[in-house]
Every structure is written in C-alpha cells, then in structure tokens.
C-alpha cells in the first residue's frame, strides 16, 4: 500500500519526484522499495532451498494422489519449534553457554587448578563451574519443554476431514493432515494448513479470514472460492449444515479435481496455482484470494470446505518462521566485553609477575608454571 501511494505521486512526473513527494516521502519510498526487494530475495531463496518442487494433486474416491510423489511422513502436518532433542540437549546447551566469555574463563581456571604443580584446591572451582553449567542447562530444558507443550497443543487440534469411502467427515488431528485432504473449517477456527477453499456456507462462495496472527492486521480479508468449481456445485442451502457439507464434499470428489501447485515459497503475497476438473479440462488460475493460509481464522462465515495444498514446513507461515534464537541481552553482551577486558588485564599482570619472578628472584621454576600459578591466584579478582 505504501509503495502504491508513493508510486502515484512519483509517477505524476514521469518517474521523478512529484510536487507532493517531498524529501521524507522520497526516503520512505527508497526504504520501502529496499524492504520489498529483501522480501522478494527471501522468497526466492526459500523456493530454491525447498525440497519439494511443483506438483499436481488429484482428488478421487480412492483418495488424493500427488505427482511427482513425495516422501510420506508419519505426521506430515506436525510442527516443531523446540531447540533440543533428548540427545542434543546437554551438548547444545553447553555449546551455547560457552559463547559467554566468563564461562570459558571459569572452566579454564578449573582445569588449570587440577594440575598438580599449581598447588591449588581444585574442588571448589570445579564443582562451582559444574553447578553453574548444569543450572543453566536445566533452565534451557525447562523453556524447551514449554515449547514442546505448545507444539503438542497445536499438533493435536481437531478438524473435520472427509472420508470418501464412508462419505462422512471424521475428526482428525492437525498433525495427521496430508496434502490433498478435504477439510471443513468452521467459524472462529484457524486453517490447519494452506488450504484452497472450494465451497463455503455462503451461496456465492465468499468467505472472510482474519490474518492477525500473520501480519498483525485486525481487519478481515475477503476471499472467494474459485468460480469454475463453485459454478459446478449443486448446492441446496435448505439442508442442514452437516448434510450440506457431506453433499458438497461428495460432489467435489466426483468432479475429479486436479490442482497444479507451484513450489513452496515464503511469499505470502502470491499464490500461482491452477485448478481443473472433468467438466473444464482447461486449467483455471487460482490466487491468494482463493486460499486460507495456515493460522488465519475463518470469520463471518459459518464454514468452508477446501483441499489442503501445502502442509507442515511447506506452509507460508512456517517458511517465514525462524529457529528460536539463543537469548542474548544488551547487558549480557556488555558483561561479556567487561569480562574480556578484565581477563586481558589479569593475563598481562600474570605475565608481568612471572617475568619478574624469573629475572629478579632468579626462580628456577619454568615460566609457564609461574604464569599459571599467578593466573589461579588472581582468579578471585574476576
């Protein structure tokens, strides 16, 4: 929207600065254009790195078929936002902790204190380091368990999936939904996957979605079922909702729908897909205005029926998400720099004292032993 408004004022003078485009607006234009370029590059990168390419999805009584075939997963639509696994918890947590200079220093001093010629009590230093590292690891584990609990709650949500053989909708967990599943999503419920909506409770095929969870906007977006498909349905709005949903689902299965899907990408502003059926073999284009993306809530419409096209990590919201970062505050970075400065001073002082002992006291002890002894003696300073 910002680019559009500024483009009008800019285009009034043939691409130059228009009379209503002052210096601040011009700066906003350049920033917005750069941000748009970054988003496009990110989407292109996501497309190139995706493990799945363009494919065709066909609905039938025997179930959905995808060509080329994809590697089947036990839980294709499951999400995972945790940082650790049972095997990687302790090694990865320790690796993250050793990004702190203080932890590296304390561990080094504990290791040096165990050397016999240093003649220092190693037990307090070693046990203190072990306690600090384990305490932080347990804290990381606790936070990761909370992420796992949230993932479990998300993956076990319930949605109605159509069983063509039994001609009925069955309650199914989100994690079990695969591409090609025919779903019914009711008002107030989020879409479990990127879904091409084929019919709605509204006789015109119109429905509304809330995208607050994706872009923060509170206004509803108007969406529409593809006209070529909607026109082929014999919808009787006098029936009760349950019978009407089953009737529409049976018709959709019998149409022999074939959906052409582009490769998954992170660009939420575009969906370049096609849909065809027995009655109109010529593919018809569908766009983002025909989709309900994962996480978007259905609003102002009793229910919609659609086919899942992208599931799990291929959905737009997952392609735009990033792994949970390791927390590092400004204070922690400041303390890290302070520790490095103090450590540099301690090393310099230890070297000075070791050199003084060797030259002025004529100490026959090797230089490195004296240096390590002073380094352990000055350890309490830090």
XYZ file of C-alpha atoms in Angstrom:
382
model
C 0.000 0.000 0.000
C 2.857 2.360 0.866
C 4.584 1.649 -2.438
C 1.332 2.225 -4.323
C 0.654 5.651 -2.757
C 4.194 6.853 -3.248
C 4.337 5.434 -6.773
C 1.336 7.588 -7.759
C 2.985 10.756 -6.507
C 6.230 9.721 -8.122
C 4.657 8.717 -11.428
C 2.927 12.069 -11.794
C 6.243 13.481 -13.001
C 7.221 10.561 -15.195
C 9.117 8.623 -12.566
C 10.789 11.637 -10.942
C 9.928 13.451 -7.752
C 6.402 14.779 -7.926
C 5.239 18.040 -6.349
C 3.604 16.110 -3.473
C 6.579 13.834 -2.913
C 8.897 15.709 -0.517
C 12.261 14.546 0.808
C 10.772 12.481 3.648
C 8.340 10.692 1.333
C 11.165 10.010 -1.085
C 13.212 8.471 1.748
C 10.231 6.312 2.760
C 9.872 5.230 -0.869
C 13.505 4.103 -1.024
C 13.277 2.249 2.311
C 10.039 0.514 1.296
C 11.481 -0.446 -2.091
C 14.574 -1.909 -0.406
C 12.409 -3.850 2.066
C 10.313 -5.213 -0.790
C 13.478 -6.323 -2.560
C 14.643 -8.122 0.577
C 11.296 -9.906 0.899
C 11.496 -10.977 -2.748
C 15.035 -12.261 -2.303
C 13.989 -14.180 0.814
C 11.087 -15.764 -1.066
C 13.371 -16.689 -3.976
C 15.899 -18.195 -1.572
C 13.171 -20.170 0.182
C 11.952 -21.541 -3.132
C 15.426 -22.593 -4.177
C 16.132 -24.312 -0.851
C 12.810 -26.140 -0.656
C 12.971 -29.901 -1.008
C 9.700 -30.070 -2.935
C 9.055 -28.660 -6.386
C 5.916 -28.041 -8.461
C 3.415 -30.904 -8.431
C -0.130 -31.885 -9.382
C -2.722 -33.007 -6.871
C -5.732 -35.085 -7.962
C -8.842 -35.893 -5.887
C -10.737 -39.151 -6.276
C -12.807 -41.677 -4.311
C -9.666 -43.674 -3.623
C -8.002 -40.677 -2.041
C -5.668 -37.920 -3.135
C -2.702 -38.627 -5.392
C 0.299 -36.361 -5.909
C 2.625 -36.393 -8.909
C 5.564 -36.428 -8.644
C 5.224 -38.469 -5.484
C 6.593 -37.034 -2.261
C 8.248 -38.806 0.627
C 5.462 -39.694 3.053
C 5.831 -38.750 6.709
C 4.185 -40.195 9.774
C 2.865 -36.765 10.803
C 3.111 -34.606 7.650
C 1.491 -31.505 9.163
C 3.267 -31.554 12.526
C 5.349 -28.552 13.538
C 8.367 -28.458 15.823
C 9.744 -25.276 17.376
C 11.914 -26.871 20.071
C 15.657 -26.287 20.129
C 16.749 -29.597 21.612
C 16.211 -33.322 21.319
C 16.883 -35.789 24.164
C 20.332 -36.471 22.657
C 21.303 -32.907 21.729
C 20.028 -31.144 24.877
C 23.165 -31.196 27.028
C 25.804 -30.805 24.250
C 23.917 -27.998 22.523
C 23.110 -26.214 25.780
C 26.759 -26.323 26.842
C 27.821 -25.108 23.395
C 25.507 -22.089 23.724
C 26.747 -21.364 27.242
C 30.351 -21.267 26.136
C 29.523 -18.257 23.988
C 29.878 -16.391 27.291
C 33.477 -15.418 27.970
C 33.054 -15.816 31.746
C 32.078 -19.486 31.415
C 35.103 -20.201 29.231
C 37.366 -18.455 31.736
C 35.935 -20.270 34.768
C 36.244 -23.620 33.012
C 39.860 -22.856 32.059
C 40.733 -21.933 35.646
C 39.024 -25.089 36.949
C 41.051 -27.187 34.505
C 44.314 -25.424 35.410
C 43.668 -25.859 39.156
C 43.640 -29.648 38.717
C 47.286 -29.618 37.562
C 49.446 -30.877 40.492
C 52.246 -28.260 40.315
C 49.760 -25.383 40.582
C 49.139 -26.449 44.209
C 45.591 -25.065 44.377
C 42.365 -26.505 45.758
C 40.560 -27.626 42.656
C 37.342 -28.960 44.258
C 35.569 -25.593 44.893
C 36.383 -24.289 41.423
C 35.390 -27.456 39.549
C 32.160 -28.003 41.493
C 31.153 -24.351 41.075
C 31.624 -24.481 37.301
C 29.684 -27.752 37.040
C 26.834 -26.321 39.142
C 26.600 -23.128 37.036
C 26.600 -25.014 33.724
C 24.045 -27.602 34.873
C 21.754 -24.931 36.333
C 21.709 -23.043 33.033
C 21.191 -26.299 31.113
C 18.198 -27.164 33.302
C 16.762 -23.686 32.663
C 17.174 -24.197 28.896
C 15.488 -27.592 29.191
C 12.546 -26.106 31.100
C 11.983 -23.448 28.422
C 12.259 -26.078 25.693
C 9.694 -28.284 27.434
C 7.270 -25.359 27.361
C 7.834 -25.058 23.597
C 7.227 -28.786 23.245
C 3.977 -28.460 25.185
C 2.821 -25.631 22.893
C 3.757 -27.704 19.828
C 1.779 -30.639 21.189
C -1.272 -28.445 21.766
C -1.016 -27.126 18.193
C -0.459 -30.517 16.572
C -3.356 -32.206 18.390
C -6.045 -29.675 17.468
C -9.071 -31.217 15.801
C -10.504 -30.565 12.338
C -13.040 -32.424 10.196
C -11.537 -34.445 7.315
C -13.719 -36.051 4.644
C -13.576 -39.821 4.266
C -14.739 -40.518 0.694
C -15.262 -44.234 1.316
C -17.524 -43.664 4.317
C -18.961 -40.461 2.858
C -18.607 -38.564 6.147
C -16.379 -36.097 7.938
C -14.179 -37.540 10.665
C -12.389 -35.726 13.472
C -8.660 -35.683 12.730
C -5.679 -34.168 14.484
C -3.839 -31.423 12.672
C -0.571 -33.357 12.596
C -2.192 -36.185 10.595
C -3.414 -33.986 7.760
C -1.668 -34.582 4.456
C -1.727 -32.713 1.153
C -4.977 -33.491 -0.667
C -7.134 -33.799 2.463
C -10.649 -32.411 2.078
C -11.400 -30.397 5.225
C -14.300 -28.492 6.727
C -13.249 -25.435 8.749
C -15.855 -23.738 10.921
C -16.251 -20.137 12.024
C -13.663 -18.984 14.561
C -11.293 -21.847 13.771
C -7.870 -21.361 12.145
C -6.891 -23.160 8.966
C -4.609 -26.120 9.808
C -2.693 -25.838 6.515
C -2.562 -23.709 3.374
C -5.970 -24.629 2.007
C -7.594 -23.959 -1.362
C -11.205 -23.208 -0.424
C -13.655 -24.759 -2.905
C -17.025 -24.042 -1.266
C -18.466 -22.051 1.611
C -21.691 -21.731 3.570
C -22.366 -18.560 1.591
C -24.170 -19.393 -1.646
C -21.841 -17.039 -3.533
C -18.728 -18.889 -2.359
C -17.457 -15.864 -0.450
C -15.741 -16.107 2.953
C -13.669 -13.913 5.264
C -10.413 -14.609 7.082
C -8.598 -12.850 9.899
C -4.851 -12.540 9.328
C -3.897 -11.023 12.685
C -1.604 -13.928 13.538
C 0.364 -13.406 10.298
C 0.561 -9.661 9.628
C -0.977 -8.098 12.756
C -3.876 -6.547 10.822
C -7.259 -6.713 12.550
C -9.430 -6.004 9.504
C -10.911 -9.058 7.783
C -9.832 -10.103 4.289
C -12.427 -11.083 1.718
C -11.797 -14.358 -0.077
C -13.688 -16.277 -2.768
C -13.950 -19.915 -3.833
C -12.801 -20.419 -7.463
C -15.709 -19.595 -9.763
C -15.250 -22.543 -12.191
C -15.538 -25.016 -9.309
C -18.263 -23.195 -7.418
C -20.492 -23.000 -10.507
C -20.399 -26.785 -10.945
C -21.688 -27.485 -7.430
C -25.350 -28.242 -6.884
C -25.702 -26.568 -3.502
C -29.001 -26.853 -1.649
C -28.876 -24.298 1.183
C -32.160 -25.608 2.602
C -30.449 -28.679 4.022
C -28.911 -28.641 7.479
C -25.205 -27.868 7.649
C -23.997 -31.423 8.213
C -25.876 -32.920 5.259
C -24.985 -29.959 3.085
C -21.279 -30.325 3.853
C -21.319 -34.046 3.016
C -23.215 -33.383 -0.211
C -20.737 -30.740 -1.356
C -17.755 -32.915 -0.405
C -19.132 -35.844 -2.422
C -19.610 -33.585 -5.441
C -16.049 -32.251 -5.144
C -14.628 -35.777 -5.041
C -16.678 -36.848 -8.066
C -15.564 -33.799 -10.082
C -12.090 -35.303 -10.439
C -10.393 -32.070 -9.423
C -6.758 -31.629 -10.340
C -4.813 -28.827 -8.655
C -1.493 -27.650 -10.068
C 0.768 -26.389 -7.284
C 3.865 -24.232 -7.547
C 6.931 -24.971 -5.470
C 6.544 -23.893 -1.820
C 7.870 -20.392 -1.174
C 7.725 -17.753 1.557
C 5.992 -15.041 -0.492
C 2.589 -14.564 1.171
C 1.508 -12.045 -1.471
C 1.399 -14.568 -4.317
C -0.123 -17.987 -4.965
C 0.244 -19.109 -8.573
C -1.707 -22.346 -8.846
C -4.281 -23.848 -11.216
C -7.392 -25.986 -10.862
C -9.070 -28.225 -13.457
C -11.870 -30.824 -13.499
C -13.589 -33.255 -15.824
C -16.113 -30.604 -16.896
C -13.445 -27.976 -17.626
C -10.185 -29.710 -18.564
C -8.560 -26.367 -19.352
C -6.792 -25.300 -16.104
C -8.121 -22.166 -14.447
C -5.809 -19.966 -12.388
C -6.239 -19.528 -8.645
C -4.519 -16.959 -6.431
C -4.111 -15.991 -2.793
C -7.719 -14.719 -2.849
C -8.887 -18.350 -3.039
C -6.699 -19.637 -0.180
C -6.916 -19.791 3.574
C -3.358 -19.839 4.920
C -2.338 -21.769 7.989
C -3.024 -19.767 11.149
C -5.628 -17.488 9.536
C -9.036 -17.670 11.254
C -12.297 -18.086 9.417
C -14.670 -15.229 10.319
C -18.192 -14.101 9.371
C -18.757 -17.406 7.558
C -20.335 -20.488 9.133
C -17.975 -22.945 7.431
C -15.895 -23.607 4.329
C -14.706 -26.751 2.575
C -11.284 -26.866 0.979
C -8.413 -29.086 -0.070
C -5.060 -28.824 1.675
C -2.272 -27.918 -0.737
C 0.725 -27.178 1.471
C 1.214 -28.796 4.874
C 3.792 -28.742 7.658
C 7.036 -26.947 6.857
C 5.829 -26.130 3.306
C 3.178 -23.673 4.563
C 3.732 -19.935 4.213
C 3.819 -19.281 7.946
C 6.469 -21.958 8.510
C 8.606 -20.806 5.588
C 8.598 -17.308 7.099
C 9.496 -18.503 10.590
C 12.987 -18.856 12.003
C 14.522 -21.191 14.597
C 14.227 -19.928 18.178
C 17.259 -17.708 18.775
C 19.583 -18.024 21.747
C 18.704 -15.220 24.129
C 21.435 -12.595 24.486
C 20.560 -9.264 26.103
C 22.420 -5.982 25.810
C 23.518 -6.369 29.436
C 24.934 -9.826 28.713
C 26.920 -8.543 25.738
C 28.202 -5.652 27.853
C 29.290 -8.040 30.614
C 30.955 -10.245 28.007
C 33.092 -7.310 26.894
C 33.865 -6.416 30.530
C 34.997 -9.972 31.245
C 37.269 -9.956 28.193
C 38.852 -6.669 29.318
C 39.387 -7.904 32.894
C 40.747 -11.200 31.574
C 43.208 -9.344 29.354
C 44.402 -7.323 32.372
C 44.765 -10.478 34.517
C 46.769 -12.239 31.817
C 49.026 -9.196 31.426
C 49.586 -8.979 35.202
C 50.290 -12.718 35.430
C 52.829 -12.465 32.613
C 54.469 -9.462 34.340
C 54.698 -11.255 37.704
C 56.045 -14.415 36.061
C 58.733 -12.418 34.229
C 59.606 -10.540 37.422
C 59.967 -13.803 39.356
C 62.216 -15.254 36.666
C 64.545 -12.250 36.275
C 64.590 -10.558 39.692
C 64.169 -13.546 42.038
C 66.234 -15.921 39.912
C 63.491 -18.523 40.289
C 64.388 -21.751 38.513
C 60.741 -22.724 38.088
C 59.721 -22.712 34.381
C 57.985 -19.574 33.191
C 54.714 -21.258 32.189
C 54.314 -22.825 35.654
C 54.740 -19.483 37.397
C 52.327 -17.873 34.926
C 49.628 -20.489 35.577
C 50.095 -20.204 39.353
C 49.582 -16.426 39.262
C 46.603 -16.838 36.961
C 44.915 -19.113 39.517
C 45.921 -16.868 42.448
C 44.338 -13.825 40.763
C 41.214 -15.823 39.841
C 39.036 -14.304 42.662
C 39.525 -10.831 41.144
C 37.181 -11.719 38.277
